[in-house]
Coordinates of C-alpha atoms in Angstrom, one line a residue:
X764 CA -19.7 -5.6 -8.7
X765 CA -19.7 -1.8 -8.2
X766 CA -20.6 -0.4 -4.7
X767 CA -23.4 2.0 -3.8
X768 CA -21.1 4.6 -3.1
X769 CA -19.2 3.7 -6.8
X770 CA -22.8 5.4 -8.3
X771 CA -22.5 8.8 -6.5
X772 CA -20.6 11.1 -9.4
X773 CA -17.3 12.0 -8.1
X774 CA -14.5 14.6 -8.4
X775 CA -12.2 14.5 -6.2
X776 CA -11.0 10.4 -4.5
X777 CA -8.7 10.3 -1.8
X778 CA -7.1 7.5 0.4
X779 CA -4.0 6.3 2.3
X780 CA -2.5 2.7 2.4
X781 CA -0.3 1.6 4.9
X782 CA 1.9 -1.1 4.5
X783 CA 3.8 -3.7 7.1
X784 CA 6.1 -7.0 8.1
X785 CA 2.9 -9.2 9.2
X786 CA 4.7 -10.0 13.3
X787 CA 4.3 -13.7 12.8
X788 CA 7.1 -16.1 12.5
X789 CA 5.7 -17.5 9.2
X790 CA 3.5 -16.4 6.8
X791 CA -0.2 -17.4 7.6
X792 CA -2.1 -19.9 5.5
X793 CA -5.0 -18.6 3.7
X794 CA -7.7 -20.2 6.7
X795 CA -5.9 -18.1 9.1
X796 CA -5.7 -14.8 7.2
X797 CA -9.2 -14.9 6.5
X798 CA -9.7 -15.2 10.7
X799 CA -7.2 -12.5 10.3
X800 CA -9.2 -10.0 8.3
X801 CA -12.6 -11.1 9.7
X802 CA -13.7 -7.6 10.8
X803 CA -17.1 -7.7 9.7
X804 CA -19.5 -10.6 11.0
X805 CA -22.1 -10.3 7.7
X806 CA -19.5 -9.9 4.7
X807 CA -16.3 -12.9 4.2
X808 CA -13.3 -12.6 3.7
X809 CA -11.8 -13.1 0.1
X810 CA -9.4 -15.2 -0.5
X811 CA -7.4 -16.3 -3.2
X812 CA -4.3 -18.5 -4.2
X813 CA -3.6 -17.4 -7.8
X814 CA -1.3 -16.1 -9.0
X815 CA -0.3 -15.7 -5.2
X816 CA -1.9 -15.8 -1.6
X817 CA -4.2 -13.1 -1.5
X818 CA -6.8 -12.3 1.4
X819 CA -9.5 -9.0 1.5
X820 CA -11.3 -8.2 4.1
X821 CA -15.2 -6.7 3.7
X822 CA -15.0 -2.6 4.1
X823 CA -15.9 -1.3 7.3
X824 CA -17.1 2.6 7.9
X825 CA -16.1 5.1 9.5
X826 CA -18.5 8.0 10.0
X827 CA -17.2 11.7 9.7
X828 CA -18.0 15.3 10.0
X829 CA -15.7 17.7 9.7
X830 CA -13.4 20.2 7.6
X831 CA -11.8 18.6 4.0
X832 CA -7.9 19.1 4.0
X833 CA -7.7 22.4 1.4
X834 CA -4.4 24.0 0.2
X835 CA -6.0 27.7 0.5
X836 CA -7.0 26.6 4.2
X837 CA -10.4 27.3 3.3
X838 CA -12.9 25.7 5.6
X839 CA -15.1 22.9 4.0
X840 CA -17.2 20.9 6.3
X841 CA -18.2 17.8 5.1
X842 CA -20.1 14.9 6.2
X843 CA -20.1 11.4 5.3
X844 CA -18.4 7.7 5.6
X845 CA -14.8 6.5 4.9
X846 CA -14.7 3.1 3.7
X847 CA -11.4 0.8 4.8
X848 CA -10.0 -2.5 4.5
X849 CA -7.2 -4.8 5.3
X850 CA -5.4 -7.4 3.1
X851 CA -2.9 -10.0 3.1
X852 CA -0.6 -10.6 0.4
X853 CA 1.7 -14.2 0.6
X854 CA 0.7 -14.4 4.4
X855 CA 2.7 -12.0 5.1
X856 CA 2.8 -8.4 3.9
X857 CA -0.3 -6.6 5.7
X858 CA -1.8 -4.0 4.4
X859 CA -5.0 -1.0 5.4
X860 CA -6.4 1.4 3.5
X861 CA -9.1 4.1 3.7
X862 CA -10.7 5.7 1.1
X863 CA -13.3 8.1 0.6
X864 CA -14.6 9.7 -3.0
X865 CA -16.7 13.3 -2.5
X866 CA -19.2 14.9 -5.4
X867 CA -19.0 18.5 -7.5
X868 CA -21.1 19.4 -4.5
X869 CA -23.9 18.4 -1.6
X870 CA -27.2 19.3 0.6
X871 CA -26.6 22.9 2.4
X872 CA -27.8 21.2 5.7
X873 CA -26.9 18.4 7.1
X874 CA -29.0 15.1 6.8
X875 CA -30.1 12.3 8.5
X876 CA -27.3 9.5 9.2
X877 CA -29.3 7.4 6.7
X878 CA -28.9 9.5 3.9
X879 CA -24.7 8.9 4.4
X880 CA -24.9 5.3 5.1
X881 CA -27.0 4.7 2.2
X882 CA -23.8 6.1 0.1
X883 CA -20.7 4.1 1.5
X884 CA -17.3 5.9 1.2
X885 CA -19.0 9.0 0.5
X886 CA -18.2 12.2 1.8
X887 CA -20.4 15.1 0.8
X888 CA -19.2 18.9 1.1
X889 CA -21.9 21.5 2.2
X890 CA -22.6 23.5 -1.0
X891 CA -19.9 23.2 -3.8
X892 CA -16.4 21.6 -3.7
X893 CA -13.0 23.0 -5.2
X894 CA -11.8 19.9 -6.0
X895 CA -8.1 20.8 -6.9
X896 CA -7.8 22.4 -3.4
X897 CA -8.8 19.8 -1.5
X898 CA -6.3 17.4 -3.5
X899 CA -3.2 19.4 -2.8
X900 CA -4.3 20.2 0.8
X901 CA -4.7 16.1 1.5
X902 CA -1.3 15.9 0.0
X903 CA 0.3 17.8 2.6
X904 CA 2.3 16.0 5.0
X905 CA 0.2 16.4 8.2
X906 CA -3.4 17.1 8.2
X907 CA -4.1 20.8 10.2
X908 CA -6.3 20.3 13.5
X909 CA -10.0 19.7 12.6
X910 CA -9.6 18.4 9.2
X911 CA -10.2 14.8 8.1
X912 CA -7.1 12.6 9.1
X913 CA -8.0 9.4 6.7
X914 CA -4.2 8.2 7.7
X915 CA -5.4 7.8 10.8
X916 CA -8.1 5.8 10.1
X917 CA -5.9 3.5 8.2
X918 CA -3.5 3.4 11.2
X919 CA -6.0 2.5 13.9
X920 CA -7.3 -0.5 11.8
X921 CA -3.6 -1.9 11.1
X922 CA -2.2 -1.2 14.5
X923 CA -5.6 -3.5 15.4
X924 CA -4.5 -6.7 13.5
X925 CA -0.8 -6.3 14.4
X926 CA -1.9 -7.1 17.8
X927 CA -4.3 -10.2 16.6
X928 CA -4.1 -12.8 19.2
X929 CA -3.6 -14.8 16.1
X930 CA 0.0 -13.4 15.7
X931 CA 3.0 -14.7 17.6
X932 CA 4.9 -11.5 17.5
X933 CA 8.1 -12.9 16.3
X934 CA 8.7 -11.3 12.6
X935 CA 11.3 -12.8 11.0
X936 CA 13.5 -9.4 9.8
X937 CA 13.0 -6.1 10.9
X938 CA 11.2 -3.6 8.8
X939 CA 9.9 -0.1 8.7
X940 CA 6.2 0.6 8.0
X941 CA 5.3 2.9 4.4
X942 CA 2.7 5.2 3.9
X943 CA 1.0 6.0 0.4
X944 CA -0.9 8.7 0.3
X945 CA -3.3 9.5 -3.2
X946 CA -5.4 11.8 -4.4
X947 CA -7.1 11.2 -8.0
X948 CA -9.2 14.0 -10.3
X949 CA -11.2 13.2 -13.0
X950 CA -9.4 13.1 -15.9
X951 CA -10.0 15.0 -19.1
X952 CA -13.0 13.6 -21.6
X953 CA -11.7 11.4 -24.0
X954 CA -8.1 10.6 -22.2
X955 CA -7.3 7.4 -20.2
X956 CA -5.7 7.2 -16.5
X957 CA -2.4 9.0 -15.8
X958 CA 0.0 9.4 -13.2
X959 CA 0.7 13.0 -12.6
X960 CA 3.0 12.7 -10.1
X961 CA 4.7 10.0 -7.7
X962 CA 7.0 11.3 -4.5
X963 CA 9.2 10.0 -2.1
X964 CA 8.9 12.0 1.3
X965 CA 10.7 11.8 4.8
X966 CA 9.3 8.8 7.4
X967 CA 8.3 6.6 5.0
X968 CA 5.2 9.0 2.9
X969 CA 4.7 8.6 -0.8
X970 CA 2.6 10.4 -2.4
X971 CA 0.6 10.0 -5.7
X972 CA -1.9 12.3 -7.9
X973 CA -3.8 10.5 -10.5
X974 CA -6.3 11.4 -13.2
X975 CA -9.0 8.8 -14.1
X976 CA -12.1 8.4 -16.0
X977 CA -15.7 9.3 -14.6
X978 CA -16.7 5.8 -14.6
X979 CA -13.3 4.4 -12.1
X980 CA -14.9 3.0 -9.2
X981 CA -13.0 3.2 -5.5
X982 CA -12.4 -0.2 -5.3
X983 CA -10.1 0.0 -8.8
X984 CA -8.3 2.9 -7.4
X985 CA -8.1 1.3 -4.0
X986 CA -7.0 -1.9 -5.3
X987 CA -4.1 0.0 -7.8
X988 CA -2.8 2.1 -4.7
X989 CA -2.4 -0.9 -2.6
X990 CA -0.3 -2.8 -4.9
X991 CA 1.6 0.5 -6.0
X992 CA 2.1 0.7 -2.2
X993 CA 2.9 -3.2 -1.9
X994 CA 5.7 -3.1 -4.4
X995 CA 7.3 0.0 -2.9
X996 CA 7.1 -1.1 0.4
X997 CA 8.7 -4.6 -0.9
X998 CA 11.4 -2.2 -2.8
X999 CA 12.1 -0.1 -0.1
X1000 CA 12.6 -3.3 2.8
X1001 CA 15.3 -5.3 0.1
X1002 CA 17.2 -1.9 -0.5
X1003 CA 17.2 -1.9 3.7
X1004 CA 18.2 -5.1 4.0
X1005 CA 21.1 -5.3 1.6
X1006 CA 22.2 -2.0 2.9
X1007 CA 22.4 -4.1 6.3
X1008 CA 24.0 -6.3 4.8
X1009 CA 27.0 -4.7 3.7
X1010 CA 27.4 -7.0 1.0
X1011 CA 29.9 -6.4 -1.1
X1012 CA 32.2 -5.5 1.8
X1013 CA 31.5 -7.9 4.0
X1014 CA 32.2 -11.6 4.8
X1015 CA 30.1 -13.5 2.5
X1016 CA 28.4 -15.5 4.5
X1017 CA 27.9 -12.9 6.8
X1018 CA 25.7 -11.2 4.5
X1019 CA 24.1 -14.3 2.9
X1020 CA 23.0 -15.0 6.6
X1021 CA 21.9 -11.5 6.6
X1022 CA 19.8 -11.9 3.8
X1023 CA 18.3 -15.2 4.0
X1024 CA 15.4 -13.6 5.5
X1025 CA 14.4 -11.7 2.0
X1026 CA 14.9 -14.9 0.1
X1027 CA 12.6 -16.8 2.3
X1028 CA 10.0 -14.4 2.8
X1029 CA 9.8 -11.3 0.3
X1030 CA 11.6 -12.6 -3.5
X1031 CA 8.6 -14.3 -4.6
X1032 CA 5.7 -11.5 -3.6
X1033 CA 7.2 -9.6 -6.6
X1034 CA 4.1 -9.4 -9.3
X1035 CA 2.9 -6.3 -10.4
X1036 CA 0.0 -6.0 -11.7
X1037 CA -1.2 -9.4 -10.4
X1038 CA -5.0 -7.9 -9.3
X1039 CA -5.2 -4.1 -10.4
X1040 CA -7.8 -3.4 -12.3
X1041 CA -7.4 -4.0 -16.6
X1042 CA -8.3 -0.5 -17.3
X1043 CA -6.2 0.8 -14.6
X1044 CA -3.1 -1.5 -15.4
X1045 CA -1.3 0.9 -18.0
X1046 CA -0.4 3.3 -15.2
X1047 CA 2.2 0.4 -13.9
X1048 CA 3.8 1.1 -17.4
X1049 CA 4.9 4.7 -16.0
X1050 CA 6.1 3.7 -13.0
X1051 CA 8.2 0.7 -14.9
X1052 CA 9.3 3.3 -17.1
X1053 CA 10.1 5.8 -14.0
X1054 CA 11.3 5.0 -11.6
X1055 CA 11.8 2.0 -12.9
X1056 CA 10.4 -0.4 -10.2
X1057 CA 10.8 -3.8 -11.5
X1058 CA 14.8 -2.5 -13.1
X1059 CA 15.6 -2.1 -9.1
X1060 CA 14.3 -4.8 -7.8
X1061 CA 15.7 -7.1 -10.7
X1062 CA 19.1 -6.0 -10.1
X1063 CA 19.1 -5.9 -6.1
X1064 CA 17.6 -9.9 -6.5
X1065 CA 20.5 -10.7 -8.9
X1066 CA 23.3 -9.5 -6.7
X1067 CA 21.5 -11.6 -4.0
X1068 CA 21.4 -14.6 -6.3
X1069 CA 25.2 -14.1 -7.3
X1070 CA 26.5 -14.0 -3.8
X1071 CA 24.4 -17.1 -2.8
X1072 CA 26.0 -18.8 -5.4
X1073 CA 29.4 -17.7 -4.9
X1074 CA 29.2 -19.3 -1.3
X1075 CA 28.0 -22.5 -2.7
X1076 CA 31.1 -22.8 -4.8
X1077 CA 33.5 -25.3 -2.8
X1078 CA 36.7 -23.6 -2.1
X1079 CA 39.4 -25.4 -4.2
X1080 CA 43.1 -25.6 -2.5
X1081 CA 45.6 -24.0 -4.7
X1082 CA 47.9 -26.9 -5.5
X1083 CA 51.1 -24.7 -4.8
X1084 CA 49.8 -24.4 -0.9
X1085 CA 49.9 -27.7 -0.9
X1086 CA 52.0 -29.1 2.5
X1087 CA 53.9 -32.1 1.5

């Protein structure tokens, strides 16, 4: 069902996901993650089983007034909400995200707090919008004093359920947190969802310009960042950890030790796909094609497989050694 917000024509979407090790010592079964992710006491927590363990939390808001990131550094104030949420996939890959979508243009004045809340995830310019300025400028790496921050919104609510009572603190591996940062624009008439462009920064920042129809809601675009961000941040920790490993150089089981961790907790999270939206699926198709996602991770799981089963092959004693 499409959100109040989702009927509010749009031109410029923006959000950032943030993506982490859950600090448990095992992954939490689906009663707990909804207790997890409980953050509102009037909405439930989703949760599913199929194709694998899945948990949303209800959006919470964020009200906001103040300048849109721009690449001219023009000054746009705008006011509004910032919707986020937290999920859980497999019990233990957390994830936040905030997102807010802003129209061709608003009220010259500002309005009542109603009027905002009465359009969740909104956030309404005063006068007219340049949308493709406000796009590049929220790409930037760091947001310029004054100007909406919606990283830091994602931030504050994941650094809150890392520190659940809930959670023992005790992860398993170690592991860096990502950050994916998109932007979408409406895409021409006629054409379907692209990918315009998908980058690797420094300290863990992707970033990711889309173009999709009038009619996407934020919860498609929300829900296709978070699994984009998912399966890079699930890339990213097995290239780490076999890196760590030093397998290849190594003594074996040295580095099967090393990686038992990924075999336990991260091999079978890998499904893309598994919940984005059916009109928004296709764009996994570019990113199979480059960089080649699933190619990676296939090959970094096979040399995992191939030294696991090169320790379980019994050592034979070469019958020449043999002392008589």
């Amino acid at each position: 069902m499409a959100a109040p917000g989702d009927a509010v024509e749009w031109v410029v979407m923006c959000g950032e996901v943030r993506t982490a090790l859950l600090q448990h010592a095992q992954s939490l079964p689906g009663a707990a993650a909804a207790d997890l992710l409980q953050l509102r006491g009037d909405e439930r927590v989703l949760v599913s089983e199929r194709p694998n363990a899945y948990a949303v939390s209800a959006d919470v808001l964020t009200g906001v007034d103040c300048r849109l990131p721009t690449s001219s550094g023009a000054k746009v104030r705008a006011v509004g909400t910032v919707a986020a949420r937290a999920v859980l996939t497999g019990g233990r890959v957390l994830q936040s995200g905030a997102v807010f979508r802003s129209p061709p243009s608003g009220p010259d004045q500002r309005q009542p707090w109603g009027h905002y809340l009465a359009r969740p995830g909104v956030v309404e310019p005063f006068g007219k919008l340049t949308d493709r300025s406000v796009a590049a400028g929220f790409l930037l790496p760091t947001p310029r004093p004054g100007e909406l921050d919606v990283g830091a919104i994602s931030e504050r609510l994941l650094s809150r359920l890392l520190r659940h009572q809930l959670l023992d603190q005790r992860a398993p591996f170690k592991s860096r947190r990502t950050r994916l940062r998109w932007v979408a624009l409406l895409a021409p008439d006629g054409e379907g969802p692209s990918i315009e462009r998908f980058t690797l920064a420094e300290d863990g920042l992707r970033t990711v310009e889309l173009r999709l129809p009038a009619g996407t809601g934020s919860a498609a675009a929300a829900s296709l960042c978070e699994d984009l961000a998912l399966h890079d941040w699930l890339l990213t920790t097995l290239v780490r950890m076999v890196e760590r490993s030093r397998l290849g150089s190594a003594d074996g089981r040295d580095a099967v030790t090393a990686l038992r961790p990924a075999v336990d907790h991260l091999l079978h999270l890998w499904m893309p796909k598994a919940r984005a939206d059916r009109a928004l699926g296709p764009l996994w198709e570019v990113l199979e094609r480059e960089p080649g996602f699933t190619r990676q991770w296939q090959t970094l799981v096979q040399r995992i497989r191939d030294q696991l089963a090169l320790q379980a092959i019994p050592l034979r004693r070469d019958p020449a050694l043999t002392i008589r």
